[in-house]
Amino acid sequence: MKEHVRVMYDEAQVASRIAELGAQISEDYQGKTLHMICVLKGGVFFQCELAKRITVPVTLDFLSVSSYGSGTSSSGVVKVIKDLDESIEDRDVLIVEDIIDSGRTLSYLMKALQNRNPRSLRLCTLLDKPDRRVVEGVDVQYCGFVIPDRFVVGYGLDYDQRYRNLPYIGEISFDEE
Ligand code: IMP
Ligand code: MG
């Protein structure tokens, strides 16, 4: 099978949308310190670019969960692989994720983090595929782009661990050779 990647949002489009999100978040968190938690590995490119566009004080932490095998469909199993380094108690926390698909990962994560008593807990995702949602109650406060049910790569998103480093968001397709 041959893989093709077609550009969905080019580098400039992604950059300008992230700048808009950064401006909005900066306004919403006036007077506060924002604790950004990146969901590894996919969220890392987005987190870096977004953090640079935020003008209130920012602190960063990272966690890693796995919900997928190596294919393109969800296993439904969420496992914490790397936990946070710091406590989130009494902090204004923003989770930064690459994409919300079934919602399983985020539903699990939001509940787990809420139990640690943050002052506030919000969710920012670069991409959202609402048509794919199987879990209720995942509130997305900040979203880069709402996309249809397509498998996308680049800007942190992988197919079988590859393509994360593409500077744009693309749709991957597979042709018979
Ligand atoms: P969920 O638990 O089904 O919402 O899955 C979320 C995770 O699945 C994301 O953080 C991604 O790692 C992965 N994922 C879902 N859709 C895509 C996609 O289109 N491309 C790459 N990864 C995806
Ligand atoms: Mg991910």
CSV table of C-alpha atoms and ligand atoms in Angstrom, one decimal:
chain,number,residue,atom,x,y,z
A,1,MET,CA,0.0,0.0,0.0
A,2,LYS,CA,1.2,3.4,-0.9
A,3,GLU,CA,0.5,6.3,1.5
A,4,HIS,CA,-0.4,9.8,0.2
A,5,VAL,CA,-0.8,12.9,2.3
A,6,ARG,CA,-2.9,15.7,1.0
A,7,VAL,CA,-2.7,19.1,2.6
A,8,MET,CA,-5.8,20.1,4.6
A,9,TYR,CA,-4.4,23.1,6.5
A,10,ASP,CA,-1.1,24.5,5.4
A,11,GLU,CA,1.5,25.9,7.7
A,12,ALA,CA,0.3,29.5,7.4
A,13,GLN,CA,-3.3,28.6,8.1
A,14,VAL,CA,-2.3,26.6,11.2
A,15,ALA,CA,0.0,29.4,12.5
A,16,SER,CA,-2.7,32.0,12.1
A,17,ARG,CA,-5.4,29.9,13.8
A,18,ILE,CA,-3.0,29.2,16.7
A,19,ALA,CA,-2.3,32.9,17.0
A,20,GLU,CA,-6.1,33.5,17.3
A,21,LEU,CA,-6.4,30.9,20.0
A,22,GLY,CA,-3.4,32.3,21.8
A,23,ALA,CA,-5.0,35.8,21.8
A,24,GLN,CA,-8.3,34.4,23.1
A,25,ILE,CA,-6.7,32.4,25.8
A,26,SER,CA,-4.6,35.3,26.9
A,27,GLU,CA,-7.7,37.4,27.3
A,28,ASP,CA,-9.6,34.7,29.2
A,29,TYR,CA,-6.7,34.1,31.7
A,30,GLN,CA,-5.9,37.8,32.4
A,31,GLY,CA,-4.3,38.1,35.8
A,32,LYS,CA,-3.7,34.4,36.1
A,33,THR,CA,-0.9,32.0,35.6
A,34,LEU,CA,-1.8,29.3,33.0
A,35,HIS,CA,-0.6,25.8,33.6
A,36,MET,CA,-0.5,24.1,30.3
A,37,ILE,CA,-0.5,20.3,30.3
A,38,CYS,CA,0.5,18.7,27.0
A,39,VAL,CA,-0.8,15.3,26.1
A,40,LEU,CA,2.3,13.6,24.6
A,41,LYS,CA,3.3,12.9,22.0
A,42,GLY,CA,0.8,14.4,19.6
A,43,GLY,CA,0.1,17.7,21.5
A,44,VAL,CA,3.7,18.8,21.7
A,45,PHE,CA,4.0,20.7,18.4
A,46,PHE,CA,0.7,22.5,19.1
A,47,GLN,CA,1.7,23.2,22.8
A,48,CYS,CA,4.9,24.9,21.8
A,49,GLU,CA,3.4,27.1,19.2
A,50,LEU,CA,0.4,28.0,21.3
A,51,ALA,CA,2.5,28.8,24.4
A,52,LYS,CA,4.5,31.3,22.3
A,53,ARG,CA,1.3,33.1,21.4
A,54,ILE,CA,0.1,33.4,25.0
A,55,THR,CA,0.9,36.6,26.9
A,56,VAL,CA,-0.1,35.7,30.5
A,57,PRO,CA,2.5,33.8,32.6
A,58,VAL,CA,2.7,30.2,31.5
A,59,THR,CA,4.0,27.0,33.2
A,60,LEU,CA,4.3,23.7,31.4
A,61,ASP,CA,3.9,20.0,32.2
A,62,PHE,CA,3.5,16.9,30.2
A,63,LEU,CA,1.7,13.6,30.4
A,64,SER,CA,1.5,10.6,28.2
A,65,VAL,CA,-1.4,8.2,27.7
A,66,SER,CA,-2.0,5.6,25.1
A,67,SER,CA,-5.4,4.9,23.6
A,68,TYR,CA,-4.5,3.5,20.2
A,69,GLY,CA,-2.6,0.6,18.8
A,70,SER,CA,-0.6,1.1,15.7
A,71,GLY,CA,-3.6,1.4,13.3
A,72,THR,CA,-6.2,4.1,12.8
A,73,SER,CA,-9.0,2.8,15.1
A,74,SER,CA,-9.5,3.2,18.8
A,75,SER,CA,-9.0,0.3,21.2
A,76,GLY,CA,-10.9,2.0,24.0
A,77,VAL,CA,-8.2,1.3,26.5
A,78,VAL,CA,-6.5,4.3,28.1
A,79,LYS,CA,-3.3,3.8,29.9
A,80,VAL,CA,-1.2,6.5,31.7
A,81,ILE,CA,2.4,6.0,30.5
A,82,LYS,CA,4.0,9.1,32.0
A,83,ASP,CA,2.3,11.1,34.8
A,84,LEU,CA,2.6,14.8,35.5
A,85,ASP,CA,5.8,16.1,37.3
A,86,GLU,CA,3.9,18.7,39.4
A,87,SER,CA,0.8,19.0,41.4
A,88,ILE,CA,-2.1,20.8,39.8
A,89,GLU,CA,-4.0,21.6,43.0
A,90,ASP,CA,-5.3,25.2,43.0
A,91,ARG,CA,-3.9,25.8,39.5
A,92,ASP,CA,-5.6,27.1,36.4
A,93,VAL,CA,-5.0,24.1,34.1
A,94,LEU,CA,-5.4,23.9,30.3
A,95,ILE,CA,-5.0,20.5,28.7
A,96,VAL,CA,-3.5,20.7,25.3
A,97,GLU,CA,-4.3,17.8,22.9
A,98,ASP,CA,-3.8,17.2,19.3
A,99,ILE,CA,-7.2,15.8,18.4
A,100,ILE,CA,-10.4,14.5,19.9
A,101,ASP,CA,-11.8,11.6,18.1
A,102,SER,CA,-14.0,9.1,20.1
A,103,GLY,CA,-13.4,11.3,23.2
A,104,ARG,CA,-12.4,8.3,25.3
A,105,THR,CA,-8.9,9.6,26.1
A,106,LEU,CA,-10.1,13.0,27.1
A,107,SER,CA,-13.1,11.8,29.1
A,108,TYR,CA,-10.8,9.6,31.1
A,109,LEU,CA,-8.2,12.3,31.5
A,110,MET,CA,-10.5,15.1,32.5
A,111,LYS,CA,-12.0,13.0,35.3
A,112,ALA,CA,-8.6,11.9,36.5
A,113,LEU,CA,-7.3,15.4,36.6
A,114,GLN,CA,-10.5,16.9,38.1
A,115,ASN,CA,-9.9,14.6,41.1
A,116,ARG,CA,-6.6,16.4,41.8
A,117,ASN,CA,-8.5,19.6,42.6
A,118,PRO,CA,-7.3,22.1,40.1
A,119,ARG,CA,-8.7,25.7,40.5
A,120,SER,CA,-10.0,25.4,36.9
A,121,LEU,CA,-9.7,22.8,34.2
A,122,ARG,CA,-10.2,23.5,30.5
A,123,LEU,CA,-9.5,21.7,27.3
A,124,CYS,CA,-7.8,23.1,24.1
A,125,THR,CA,-7.5,20.8,21.1
A,126,LEU,CA,-5.9,21.6,17.7
A,127,LEU,CA,-8.5,19.4,15.9
A,128,ASP,CA,-11.9,18.0,16.8
A,129,LYS,CA,-13.8,15.2,14.9
A,130,PRO,CA,-17.2,15.5,16.6
A,131,ASP,CA,-18.8,13.0,14.2
A,132,ARG,CA,-16.6,10.3,15.7
A,133,ARG,CA,-17.6,10.9,19.3
A,134,VAL,CA,-18.7,7.9,21.3
A,135,VAL,CA,-18.3,9.4,24.8
A,136,GLU,CA,-20.6,12.2,26.1
A,137,GLY,CA,-19.5,15.1,28.2
A,138,VAL,CA,-16.2,16.1,26.7
A,139,ASP,CA,-16.4,19.9,26.8
A,140,VAL,CA,-14.0,21.6,24.4
A,141,GLN,CA,-13.4,25.2,25.3
A,142,TYR,CA,-10.8,25.9,22.6
A,143,CYS,CA,-10.5,24.2,19.3
A,144,GLY,CA,-8.3,25.0,16.3
A,145,PHE,CA,-10.3,23.3,13.5
A,146,VAL,CA,-13.4,21.1,13.4
A,147,ILE,CA,-12.8,18.4,10.8
A,148,PRO,CA,-14.8,15.6,9.2
A,149,ASP,CA,-14.2,11.9,9.8
A,150,ARG,CA,-10.8,11.7,8.1
A,151,PHE,CA,-7.5,10.3,9.4
A,152,VAL,CA,-5.1,13.2,9.6
A,153,VAL,CA,-1.4,13.5,10.2
A,154,GLY,CA,1.2,16.2,10.7
A,155,TYR,CA,1.7,18.9,13.3
A,156,GLY,CA,2.2,16.2,16.0
A,157,LEU,CA,-0.3,13.7,14.6
A,158,ASP,CA,1.0,10.4,13.5
A,159,TYR,CA,0.2,7.4,11.5
A,160,ASP,CA,2.1,4.5,13.0
A,161,GLN,CA,4.4,7.0,14.7
A,162,ARG,CA,5.4,8.7,11.4
A,163,TYR,CA,4.5,12.1,9.9
A,164,ARG,CA,4.4,14.0,13.3
A,165,ASN,CA,7.0,16.4,12.0
A,166,LEU,CA,5.1,17.6,9.0
A,167,PRO,CA,4.7,21.4,9.4
A,168,TYR,CA,1.1,21.2,8.1
A,169,ILE,CA,-2.1,19.1,8.7
A,170,GLY,CA,-2.7,16.6,6.0
A,171,GLU,CA,-5.2,13.9,5.2
A,172,ILE,CA,-3.6,10.5,4.7
A,173,SER,CA,-4.9,8.0,2.1
A,174,PHE,CA,-3.8,4.5,1.1
A,175,ASP,CA,-3.6,3.3,-2.5
A,176,GLU,CA,-3.2,-0.2,-3.7
A,177,GLU,CA,0.0,-0.6,-5.6
B,1,IMP,P1,-9.9,9.4,21.2
B,1,IMP,O1,-9.7,8.8,22.6
B,1,IMP,O2,-10.6,8.4,20.3
B,1,IMP,O3,-10.5,10.7,21.3
B,1,IMP,O4,-8.5,9.5,20.6
B,1,IMP,C1,-7.6,10.5,20.7
B,1,IMP,C2,-6.3,10.1,20.2
B,1,IMP,O5,-6.4,9.3,19.1
B,1,IMP,C3,-5.5,11.3,19.7
B,1,IMP,O6,-4.8,11.9,20.8
B,1,IMP,C4,-4.6,10.8,18.7
B,1,IMP,O7,-3.5,10.3,19.3
B,1,IMP,C5,-5.4,9.6,18.1
B,1,IMP,N1,-6.1,10.0,16.9
B,1,IMP,C6,-7.4,10.1,16.6
B,1,IMP,N2,-7.7,10.5,15.4
B,1,IMP,C7,-6.5,10.6,14.8
B,1,IMP,C8,-6.1,11.1,13.4
B,1,IMP,O8,-7.0,11.4,12.6
B,1,IMP,N3,-4.8,11.1,13.2
B,1,IMP,C9,-3.9,10.7,14.1
B,1,IMP,N4,-4.2,10.4,15.4
B,1,IMP,C10,-5.5,10.3,15.7
B,2,MG,MG,-2.8,11.9,21.0
